[in-house]
PDB file of C-alpha atoms and ligand atoms in Angstrom:
ATOM      1  CA  MET A  23     125.005 117.971  93.589  1.00  0.00           C
ATOM      2  CA  ASN A  24     126.973 117.070  96.660  1.00  0.00           C
ATOM      3  CA  VAL A  25     129.814 119.427  97.413  1.00  0.00           C
ATOM      4  CA  ASP A  26     131.273 119.377 100.881  1.00  0.00           C
ATOM      5  CA  ASP A  27     131.517 122.408 103.135  1.00  0.00           C
ATOM      6  CA  ALA A  28     135.241 122.878 102.655  1.00  0.00           C
ATOM      7  CA  LEU A  29     134.650 123.635  98.976  1.00  0.00           C
ATOM      8  CA  LEU A  30     131.234 125.329  99.240  1.00  0.00           C
ATOM      9  CA  SER A  31     132.497 127.839 101.768  1.00  0.00           C
ATOM     10  CA  ASP A  32     135.596 128.570  99.705  1.00  0.00           C
ATOM     11  CA  GLN A  33     134.985 132.109  98.453  1.00  0.00           C
ATOM     12  CA  GLY A  34     137.817 131.716  95.994  1.00  0.00           C
ATOM     13  CA  LEU A  35     135.937 129.130  93.930  1.00  0.00           C
ATOM     14  CA  ARG A  36     133.134 129.303  91.405  1.00  0.00           C
ATOM     15  CA  ILE A  37     131.404 125.960  90.920  1.00  0.00           C
ATOM     16  CA  THR A  38     129.523 125.165  87.723  1.00  0.00           C
ATOM     17  CA  ILE A  39     127.798 122.066  86.398  1.00  0.00           C
ATOM     18  CA  LEU A  40     128.964 120.532  83.127  1.00  0.00           C
ATOM     19  CA  GLU A  41     126.542 118.886  80.720  1.00  0.00           C
ATOM     20  CA  PRO A  42     125.658 116.065  80.542  1.00  0.00           C
ATOM     21  CA  PHE A  43     127.824 115.228  83.554  1.00  0.00           C
ATOM     22  CA  GLY A  44     130.790 116.546  85.495  1.00  0.00           C
ATOM     23  CA  LEU A  45     131.587 119.587  87.610  1.00  0.00           C
ATOM     24  CA  ALA A  46     133.901 122.531  87.082  1.00  0.00           C
ATOM     25  CA  LEU A  47     135.743 124.428  89.812  1.00  0.00           C
ATOM     26  CA  HIS A  48     137.019 127.787  88.612  1.00  0.00           C
ATOM     27  CA  ALA A  49     139.626 129.698  90.585  1.00  0.00           C
ATOM     28  CA  VAL A  50     138.343 133.249  91.093  1.00  0.00           C
ATOM     29  CA  ASP A  51     141.902 134.417  91.516  1.00  0.00           C
ATOM     30  CA  PRO A  52     143.786 133.096  88.489  1.00  0.00           C
ATOM     31  CA  GLY A  53     147.065 131.630  89.523  1.00  0.00           C
ATOM     32  CA  ARG A  54     145.804 130.116  92.754  1.00  0.00           C
ATOM     33  CA  PRO A  55     147.693 126.849  93.426  1.00  0.00           C
ATOM     34  CA  LEU A  56     145.704 123.656  92.916  1.00  0.00           C
ATOM     35  CA  THR A  57     147.277 122.286  96.051  1.00  0.00           C
ATOM     36  CA  GLU A  58     145.044 124.566  98.147  1.00  0.00           C
ATOM     37  CA  LEU A  59     142.031 122.363  97.360  1.00  0.00           C
ATOM     38  CA  PRO A  60     141.637 119.399  99.739  1.00  0.00           C
ATOM     39  CA  VAL A  61     142.161 116.216  97.746  1.00  0.00           C
ATOM     40  CA  GLU A  62     139.731 114.255  99.962  1.00  0.00           C
ATOM     41  CA  SER A  63     136.939 116.598  98.846  1.00  0.00           C
ATOM     42  CA  LEU A  64     137.986 116.510  95.193  1.00  0.00           C
ATOM     43  CA  ARG A  65     138.198 112.714  95.226  1.00  0.00           C
ATOM     44  CA  ALA A  66     134.636 112.489  96.544  1.00  0.00           C
ATOM     45  CA  LEU A  67     133.464 114.834  93.787  1.00  0.00           C
ATOM     46  CA  VAL A  68     135.119 112.776  91.043  1.00  0.00           C
ATOM     47  CA  ARG A  69     133.609 109.577  92.463  1.00  0.00           C
ATOM     48  CA  GLU A  70     130.165 111.190  92.427  1.00  0.00           C
ATOM     49  CA  HIS A  71     130.293 113.183  89.178  1.00  0.00           C
ATOM     50  CA  CYS A  72     132.913 111.114  87.279  1.00  0.00           C
ATOM     51  CA  LEU A  73     134.611 114.235  85.907  1.00  0.00           C
ATOM     52  CA  LEU A  74     136.044 117.352  87.476  1.00  0.00           C
ATOM     53  CA  LEU A  75     137.434 120.318  85.557  1.00  0.00           C
ATOM     54  CA  LEU A  76     139.835 122.569  87.482  1.00  0.00           C
ATOM     55  CA  ARG A  77     140.186 125.804  85.518  1.00  0.00           C
ATOM     56  CA  ASP A  78     142.116 129.064  85.981  1.00  0.00           C
ATOM     57  CA  PHE A  79     144.457 127.677  88.623  1.00  0.00           C
ATOM     58  CA  ALA A  80     148.224 128.218  88.558  1.00  0.00           C
ATOM     59  CA  SER A  81     149.725 126.085  85.822  1.00  0.00           C
ATOM     60  CA  LEU A  82     151.894 123.108  86.627  1.00  0.00           C
ATOM     61  CA  ALA A  83     154.973 124.162  84.713  1.00  0.00           C
ATOM     62  CA  GLU A  84     157.011 120.972  84.635  1.00  0.00           C
ATOM     63  CA  SER A  85     155.801 117.423  84.120  1.00  0.00           C
ATOM     64  CA  ALA A  86     157.300 116.552  87.525  1.00  0.00           C
ATOM     65  CA  GLU A  87     154.781 118.923  89.115  1.00  0.00           C
ATOM     66  CA  LEU A  88     151.886 117.010  87.585  1.00  0.00           C
ATOM     67  CA  SER A  89     153.373 113.758  88.856  1.00  0.00           C
ATOM     68  CA  ALA A  90     153.765 115.229  92.338  1.00  0.00           C
ATOM     69  CA  TYR A  91     150.185 116.505  92.199  1.00  0.00           C
ATOM     70  CA  GLY A  92     149.022 112.988  91.202  1.00  0.00           C
ATOM     71  CA  GLU A  93     150.802 111.551  94.221  1.00  0.00           C
ATOM     72  CA  ARG A  94     148.562 113.636  96.454  1.00  0.00           C
ATOM     73  CA  TRP A  95     145.669 111.653  94.998  1.00  0.00           C
ATOM     74  CA  GLY A  96     147.198 108.212  95.501  1.00  0.00           C
ATOM     75  CA  GLU A  97     149.647 105.760  93.995  1.00  0.00           C
ATOM     76  CA  VAL A  98     150.596 106.907  90.522  1.00  0.00           C
ATOM     77  CA  SER A  99     150.982 104.295  87.725  1.00  0.00           C
ATOM     78  CA  ALA A 100     154.587 103.776  86.667  1.00  0.00           C
ATOM     79  CA  TRP A 101     155.335 103.241  82.974  1.00  0.00           C
ATOM     80  CA  PRO A 102     158.576 102.654  81.061  1.00  0.00           C
ATOM     81  CA  PHE A 103     158.521 106.411  80.292  1.00  0.00           C
ATOM     82  CA  GLY A 104     157.907 107.363  83.938  1.00  0.00           C
ATOM     83  CA  THR A 105     154.603 108.581  85.361  1.00  0.00           C
ATOM     84  CA  VAL A 106     153.663 111.389  82.962  1.00  0.00           C
ATOM     85  CA  LEU A 107     152.515 110.602  79.430  1.00  0.00           C
ATOM     86  CA  GLU A 108     153.196 113.480  77.061  1.00  0.00           C
ATOM     87  CA  LEU A 109     150.395 113.481  74.493  1.00  0.00           C
ATOM     88  CA  VAL A 110     151.761 115.359  71.527  1.00  0.00           C
ATOM     89  CA  GLN A 111     151.416 114.552  67.834  1.00  0.00           C
ATOM     90  CA  GLN A 112     154.572 112.894  66.511  1.00  0.00           C
ATOM     91  CA  PRO A 113     155.782 113.328  62.921  1.00  0.00           C
ATOM     92  CA  GLU A 114     155.682 109.609  62.072  1.00  0.00           C
ATOM     93  CA  PRO A 115     153.794 107.973  64.917  1.00  0.00           C
ATOM     94  CA  ALA A 116     154.114 104.226  65.480  1.00  0.00           C
ATOM     95  CA  ASP A 117     150.725 104.280  67.210  1.00  0.00           C
ATOM     96  CA  HIS A 118     147.480 106.214  66.861  1.00  0.00           C
ATOM     97  CA  ILE A 119     147.867 107.616  70.384  1.00  0.00           C
ATOM     98  CA  PHE A 120     150.589 109.913  69.005  1.00  0.00           C
ATOM     99  CA  ASP A 121     148.730 110.738  65.789  1.00  0.00           C
ATOM    100  CA  HIS A 122     146.091 113.409  65.188  1.00  0.00           C
ATOM    101  CA  SER A 123     143.391 110.854  64.398  1.00  0.00           C
ATOM    102  CA  HIS A 124     140.218 109.964  66.202  1.00  0.00           C
ATOM    103  CA  MET A 125     140.908 107.770  69.256  1.00  0.00           C
ATOM    104  CA  PRO A 126     138.277 105.086  69.767  1.00  0.00           C
ATOM    105  CA  MET A 127     136.528 104.738  73.120  1.00  0.00           C
ATOM    106  CA  HIS A 128     138.425 102.569  75.616  1.00  0.00           C
ATOM    107  CA  TRP A 129     139.276 102.388  79.288  1.00  0.00           C
ATOM    108  CA  ASP A 130     142.753 103.025  80.612  1.00  0.00           C
ATOM    109  CA  GLY A 131     144.735 100.114  81.979  1.00  0.00           C
ATOM    110  CA  MET A 132     142.887  97.487  79.933  1.00  0.00           C
ATOM    111  CA  TYR A 133     146.241  96.042  78.815  1.00  0.00           C
ATOM    112  CA  ARG A 134     148.088  96.593  82.099  1.00  0.00           C
ATOM    113  CA  GLU A 135     148.454  94.843  85.463  1.00  0.00           C
ATOM    114  CA  HIS A 136     146.305  97.443  87.201  1.00  0.00           C
ATOM    115  CA  ILE A 137     143.338  99.555  86.142  1.00  0.00           C
ATOM    116  CA  PRO A 138     143.732 103.130  87.392  1.00  0.00           C
ATOM    117  CA  GLU A 139     140.773 104.614  89.253  1.00  0.00           C
ATOM    118  CA  PHE A 140     141.554 108.193  88.209  1.00  0.00           C
ATOM    119  CA  GLN A 141     143.174 109.943  85.284  1.00  0.00           C
ATOM    120  CA  ILE A 142     144.550 113.436  85.715  1.00  0.00           C
ATOM    121  CA  PHE A 143     145.001 115.367  82.487  1.00  0.00           C
ATOM    122  CA  GLN A 144     146.724 118.718  82.153  1.00  0.00           C
ATOM    123  CA  CYS A 145     146.471 120.871  79.058  1.00  0.00           C
ATOM    124  CA  VAL A 146     149.926 122.325  78.433  1.00  0.00           C
ATOM    125  CA  HIS A 147     148.768 123.889  75.172  1.00  0.00           C
ATOM    126  CA  THR A 148     145.339 124.113  73.623  1.00  0.00           C
ATOM    127  CA  PRO A 149     144.922 122.718  70.093  1.00  0.00           C
ATOM    128  CA  GLY A 150     143.339 126.076  69.231  1.00  0.00           C
ATOM    129  CA  GLN A 151     139.768 126.959  68.415  1.00  0.00           C
ATOM    130  CA  GLY A 152     138.302 125.059  65.519  1.00  0.00           C
ATOM    131  CA  ASN A 153     141.088 122.472  65.499  1.00  0.00           C
ATOM    132  CA  GLY A 154     139.166 119.690  67.293  1.00  0.00           C
ATOM    133  CA  GLY A 155     141.129 117.386  69.595  1.00  0.00           C
ATOM    134  CA  GLU A 156     138.509 117.286  72.343  1.00  0.00           C
ATOM    135  CA  THR A 157     138.916 114.394  74.758  1.00  0.00           C
ATOM    136  CA  THR A 158     135.616 112.514  74.773  1.00  0.00           C
ATOM    137  CA  PHE A 159     134.154 110.857  77.874  1.00  0.00           C
ATOM    138  CA  SER A 160     131.081 108.647  78.004  1.00  0.00           C
ATOM    139  CA  ASP A 161     129.173 107.925  81.215  1.00  0.00           C
ATOM    140  CA  THR A 162     128.561 104.198  80.835  1.00  0.00           C
ATOM    141  CA  ALA A 163     126.454 103.869  84.009  1.00  0.00           C
ATOM    142  CA  GLY A 164     124.081 106.436  82.504  1.00  0.00           C
ATOM    143  CA  VAL A 165     124.154 104.652  79.156  1.00  0.00           C
ATOM    144  CA  LEU A 166     123.077 101.395  80.813  1.00  0.00           C
ATOM    145  CA  ASP A 167     120.415 103.127  82.898  1.00  0.00           C
ATOM    146  CA  GLU A 168     118.710 104.462  79.823  1.00  0.00           C
ATOM    147  CA  ALA A 169     119.187 101.538  77.446  1.00  0.00           C
ATOM    148  CA  ASP A 170     116.040  99.626  76.499  1.00  0.00           C
ATOM    149  CA  PRO A 171     115.885  96.076  77.894  1.00  0.00           C
ATOM    150  CA  ALA A 172     116.463  94.300  74.556  1.00  0.00           C
ATOM    151  CA  THR A 173     119.544  96.383  73.767  1.00  0.00           C
ATOM    152  CA  ARG A 174     120.908  95.937  77.245  1.00  0.00           C
ATOM    153  CA  ALA A 175     120.345  92.166  76.960  1.00  0.00           C
ATOM    154  CA  LEU A 176     122.310  92.116  73.694  1.00  0.00           C
ATOM    155  CA  TRP A 177     125.225  94.028  75.252  1.00  0.00           C
ATOM    156  CA  SER A 178     125.120  91.744  78.303  1.00  0.00           C
ATOM    157  CA  ARG A 179     125.656  88.650  76.178  1.00  0.00           C
ATOM    158  CA  ALA A 180     128.803  89.988  74.517  1.00  0.00           C
ATOM    159  CA  THR A 181     132.402  89.548  75.615  1.00  0.00           C
ATOM    160  CA  GLY A 182     135.269  91.404  73.972  1.00  0.00           C
ATOM    161  CA  THR A 183     138.765  90.028  73.429  1.00  0.00           C
ATOM    162  CA  TYR A 184     141.266  92.780  72.721  1.00  0.00           C
ATOM    163  CA  ARG A 185     144.884  92.351  71.674  1.00  0.00           C
ATOM    164  CA  ARG A 186     147.170  95.287  71.364  1.00  0.00           C
ATOM    165  CA  LYS A 187     150.860  95.610  70.808  1.00  0.00           C
ATOM    166  CA  MET A 188     152.603  98.949  71.079  1.00  0.00           C
ATOM    167  CA  GLU A 189     155.766 100.375  72.512  1.00  0.00           C
ATOM    168  CA  TYR A 190     154.660  99.951  76.138  1.00  0.00           C
ATOM    169  CA  TYR A 191     152.801  96.607  76.118  1.00  0.00           C
ATOM    170  CA  ASP A 192     151.860  93.531  74.138  1.00  0.00           C
ATOM    171  CA  SER A 193     148.792  92.159  75.903  1.00  0.00           C
ATOM    172  CA  THR A 194     145.402  90.548  75.632  1.00  0.00           C
ATOM    173  CA  CYS A 195     142.382  91.622  77.624  1.00  0.00           C
ATOM    174  CA  VAL A 196     139.081  89.730  77.853  1.00  0.00           C
ATOM    175  CA  SER A 197     136.078  91.475  79.351  1.00  0.00           C
ATOM    176  CA  PRO A 198     132.305  91.212  79.288  1.00  0.00           C
ATOM    177  CA  VAL A 199     130.878  94.342  77.679  1.00  0.00           C
ATOM    178  CA  VAL A 200     128.636  94.825  80.723  1.00  0.00           C
ATOM    179  CA  THR A 201     130.337  94.332  84.035  1.00  0.00           C
ATOM    180  CA  ALA A 202     130.177  95.643  87.602  1.00  0.00           C
ATOM    181  CA  HIS A 203     131.955  98.704  88.954  1.00  0.00           C
ATOM    182  CA  PRO A 204     134.758  97.231  91.081  1.00  0.00           C
ATOM    183  CA  VAL A 205     133.928  99.336  94.164  1.00  0.00           C
ATOM    184  CA  HIS A 206     130.142  99.768  94.357  1.00  0.00           C
ATOM    185  CA  GLY A 207     128.905  97.214  91.827  1.00  0.00           C
ATOM    186  CA  THR A 208     126.900  99.587  89.601  1.00  0.00           C
ATOM    187  CA  PRO A 209     126.713  98.106  86.087  1.00  0.00           C
ATOM    188  CA  VAL A 210     129.247  99.709  83.734  1.00  0.00           C
ATOM    189  CA  ILE A 211     130.450  99.125  80.171  1.00  0.00           C
ATOM    190  CA  ARG A 212     133.972  98.023  79.276  1.00  0.00           C
ATOM    191  CA  TYR A 213     134.384  98.274  75.514  1.00  0.00           C
ATOM    192  CA  ASN A 214     137.047  99.212  73.022  1.00  0.00           C
ATOM    193  CA  GLU A 215     135.291 100.600  70.014  1.00  0.00           C
ATOM    194  CA  PRO A 216     136.411  99.132  66.671  1.00  0.00           C
ATOM    195  CA  THR A 217     137.765 101.426  63.994  1.00  0.00           C
ATOM    196  CA  ALA A 218     137.397 100.997  60.249  1.00  0.00           C
ATOM    197  CA  GLU A 219     139.784  98.439  58.805  1.00  0.00           C
ATOM    198  CA  ALA A 220     141.208  98.428  55.288  1.00  0.00           C
ATOM    199  CA  GLY A 221     142.063 101.588  53.462  1.00  0.00           C
ATOM    200  CA  ASP A 222     142.094 103.968  56.366  1.00  0.00           C
ATOM    201  CA  THR A 223     145.010 105.804  57.899  1.00  0.00           C
ATOM    202  CA  PHE A 224     144.500 104.680  61.510  1.00  0.00           C
ATOM    203  CA  VAL A 225     147.952 103.707  62.804  1.00  0.00           C
ATOM    204  CA  ASN A 226     148.354 100.344  64.599  1.00  0.00           C
ATOM    205  CA  HIS A 227     144.890  98.823  64.905  1.00  0.00           C
ATOM    206  CA  PRO A 228     144.233  96.715  67.962  1.00  0.00           C
ATOM    207  CA  ASP A 229     142.881  93.265  67.193  1.00  0.00           C
ATOM    208  CA  LEU A 230     139.299  92.936  68.463  1.00  0.00           C
ATOM    209  CA  GLU A 231     136.934  89.958  68.655  1.00  0.00           C
ATOM    210  CA  PHE A 232     133.506  89.689  70.226  1.00  0.00           C
ATOM    211  CA  SER A 233     131.924  86.424  71.359  1.00  0.00           C
ATOM    212  CA  GLY A 234     128.560  85.417  72.832  1.00  0.00           C
ATOM    213  CA  LEU A 235     126.467  86.594  69.894  1.00  0.00           C
ATOM    214  CA  ALA A 236     124.447  84.335  67.607  1.00  0.00           C
ATOM    215  CA  HIS A 237     125.349  85.747  64.201  1.00  0.00           C
ATOM    216  CA  GLU A 238     126.944  88.587  62.231  1.00  0.00           C
ATOM    217  CA  LEU A 239     123.784  90.685  62.297  1.00  0.00           C
ATOM    218  CA  GLU A 240     123.836  90.692  66.086  1.00  0.00           C
ATOM    219  CA  LEU A 241     127.488  91.663  66.066  1.00  0.00           C
ATOM    220  CA  ALA A 242     126.785  94.580  63.740  1.00  0.00           C
ATOM    221  CA  GLU A 243     123.876  95.620  65.957  1.00  0.00           C
ATOM    222  CA  LEU A 244     126.108  95.401  69.049  1.00  0.00           C
ATOM    223  CA  HIS A 245     128.570  97.905  67.604  1.00  0.00           C
ATOM    224  CA  ARG A 246     125.911 100.160  66.074  1.00  0.00           C
ATOM    225  CA  SER A 247     123.863 100.385  69.255  1.00  0.00           C
ATOM    226  CA  LEU A 248     126.870 100.809  71.553  1.00  0.00           C
ATOM    227  CA  ARG A 249     128.316 103.562  69.409  1.00  0.00           C
ATOM    228  CA  ALA A 250     124.968 105.361  69.199  1.00  0.00           C
ATOM    229  CA  ALA A 251     124.499 105.200  72.980  1.00  0.00           C
ATOM    230  CA  LEU A 252     128.075 106.074  73.992  1.00  0.00           C
ATOM    231  CA  TYR A 253     128.158 109.101  71.685  1.00  0.00           C
ATOM    232  CA  ASP A 254     124.616 110.238  72.444  1.00  0.00           C
ATOM    233  CA  PRO A 255     124.755 113.857  73.665  1.00  0.00           C
ATOM    234  CA  SER A 256     122.923 112.796  76.828  1.00  0.00           C
ATOM    235  CA  HIS A 257     125.931 110.654  77.852  1.00  0.00           C
ATOM    236  CA  LEU A 258     128.941 112.189  76.086  1.00  0.00           C
ATOM    237  CA  TYR A 259     131.048 115.028  77.405  1.00  0.00           C
ATOM    238  CA  ALA A 260     133.650 116.281  74.903  1.00  0.00           C
ATOM    239  CA  HIS A 261     136.193 118.483  76.634  1.00  0.00           C
ATOM    240  CA  ALA A 262     137.489 121.380  74.539  1.00  0.00           C
ATOM    241  CA  TRP A 263     140.912 122.045  76.037  1.00  0.00           C
ATOM    242  CA  ARG A 264     142.065 125.439  77.222  1.00  0.00           C
ATOM    243  CA  THR A 265     145.697 125.901  78.141  1.00  0.00           C
ATOM    244  CA  GLY A 266     146.053 125.317  81.879  1.00  0.00           C
ATOM    245  CA  ASP A 267     142.985 123.093  82.303  1.00  0.00           C
ATOM    246  CA  VAL A 268     143.288 120.144  84.644  1.00  0.00           C
ATOM    247  CA  VAL A 269     140.659 117.428  84.273  1.00  0.00           C
ATOM    248  CA  VAL A 270     140.309 114.514  86.694  1.00  0.00           C
ATOM    249  CA  THR A 271     138.145 111.565  85.665  1.00  0.00           C
ATOM    250  CA  GLU A 272     136.855 108.294  87.088  1.00  0.00           C
ATOM    251  CA  ASN A 273     138.140 105.508  84.854  1.00  0.00           C
ATOM    252  CA  TYR A 274     136.113 102.635  86.396  1.00  0.00           C
ATOM    253  CA  THR A 275     132.869 104.102  85.004  1.00  0.00           C
ATOM    254  CA  LEU A 276     133.787 106.264  82.037  1.00  0.00           C
ATOM    255  CA  LEU A 277     135.121 105.271  78.665  1.00  0.00           C
ATOM    256  CA  HIS A 278     137.156 107.881  76.846  1.00  0.00           C
ATOM    257  CA  GLY A 279     138.556 108.699  73.437  1.00  0.00           C
ATOM    258  CA  ARG A 280     139.574 111.686  71.343  1.00  0.00           C
ATOM    259  CA  ASN A 281     138.128 113.662  68.475  1.00  0.00           C
ATOM    260  CA  ALA A 282     140.512 114.006  65.556  1.00  0.00           C
ATOM    261  CA  PHE A 283     142.388 117.287  65.359  1.00  0.00           C
ATOM    262  CA  THR A 284     144.017 119.373  62.676  1.00  0.00           C
ATOM    263  CA  SER A 285     147.410 117.897  61.878  1.00  0.00           C
ATOM    264  CA  GLY A 286     150.095 120.191  63.207  1.00  0.00           C
ATOM    265  CA  ALA A 287     147.809 121.919  65.724  1.00  0.00           C
ATOM    266  CA  PRO A 288     149.783 122.677  68.902  1.00  0.00           C
ATOM    267  CA  ARG A 289     147.767 120.285  71.098  1.00  0.00           C
ATOM    268  CA  HIS A 290     149.793 119.182  74.125  1.00  0.00           C
ATOM    269  CA  LEU A 291     148.285 117.252  77.002  1.00  0.00           C
ATOM    270  CA  ARG A 292     149.894 115.434  79.882  1.00  0.00           C
ATOM    271  CA  ARG A 293     148.329 112.539  81.736  1.00  0.00           C
ATOM    272  CA  VAL A 294     148.997 110.676  84.939  1.00  0.00           C
ATOM    273  CA  GLN A 295     147.012 107.719  86.207  1.00  0.00           C
ATOM    274  CA  VAL A 296     146.186 107.215  89.873  1.00  0.00           C
ATOM    275  CA  LEU A 297     145.537 103.707  91.159  1.00  0.00           C
ATOM    276  CA  GLY A 298     142.686 102.845  93.503  1.00  0.00           C
ATOM    277  CA  ASP A 299     143.275 102.051  97.154  1.00  0.00           C
ATOM    278  CA  PRO A 300     143.865  99.148  97.094  1.00  0.00           C
ATOM    279  CA  PRO A 301     145.004  99.057  93.449  1.00  0.00           C
ATOM    280  CA  LEU A 302     142.601  97.217  91.159  1.00  0.00           C
ATOM    281  CA  ALA A 303     144.285  94.181  89.579  1.00  0.00           C
ATOM    282  CA  ASN A 304     143.101  94.026  85.973  1.00  0.00           C
ATOM    283  CA  PRO A 305     140.469  91.260  85.937  1.00  0.00           C
ATOM    284  CA  GLY A 306     140.660  90.925  82.140  1.00  0.00           C
ATOM    285  CA  LEU A 307     144.385  90.635  81.575  1.00  0.00           C
ATOM    286  CA  VAL A 308     145.321  87.381  79.837  1.00  0.00           C
ATOM    287  CA  ARG A 309     148.684  88.509  78.500  1.00  0.00           C
TER     288      ARG A 309
HETATM  289 FE1  LIG B 413     143.322 106.317  77.349  1.00  0.00          FE
END
């Protein structure tokens, strides 16, 4: 673990390791402002550990405060709704993002002009114990490291074509399943996990196609083996949200999704996306 002196010598912090990856910084004095932590140090930690939980700090009351906090990290992605996505279940959602369903693994920005380097999530209200709704993160560099050569060769032959239309975009993205991290070149996985088709209640399926494989059996094996590896406990961190948590993640390496939650549970998250410096133009965007 590499934690710089500014954080290690901070007597007001308790640092713990998350399993299977990630770090947590707990404020000893609850209510301490997040802004007291040097962003340079935090950014280095997220780049190294891919996920950073900031717990027991003063809550960011308004969404504008989260946006302002994101701006300390870098250029914040602008959307038609502004910079802060309010993730709350809607009564009749037009898209699964606003439902209580499982959210398949994906990477943020896959349908946008730029891929954000970081995501900053804030838990405004926990879904409550036993209600599910964990945000799931998979360390794809670790997945590739531990994959057997034949499986890795299969993944490396596949290219995904993803089309998705929702309120905020109508785009196509084409990406090899195995590609290189845009900054340091470590192999990473870019994959949007398919969901069951007919007869389910998943709202607004994206349209997915995979090429480069010889036959249907290989395609089935691609999805089976990717799912098994991405959700393996040695690579998957599922964050159970507590009110007030802030989680910062590295979106160039991780894929993320959501466990289903009890319909009507009071789960409320906010999210901002922070672009890299320079911003990463989406290499897969076809439109
Ligand atoms: Fe996402």
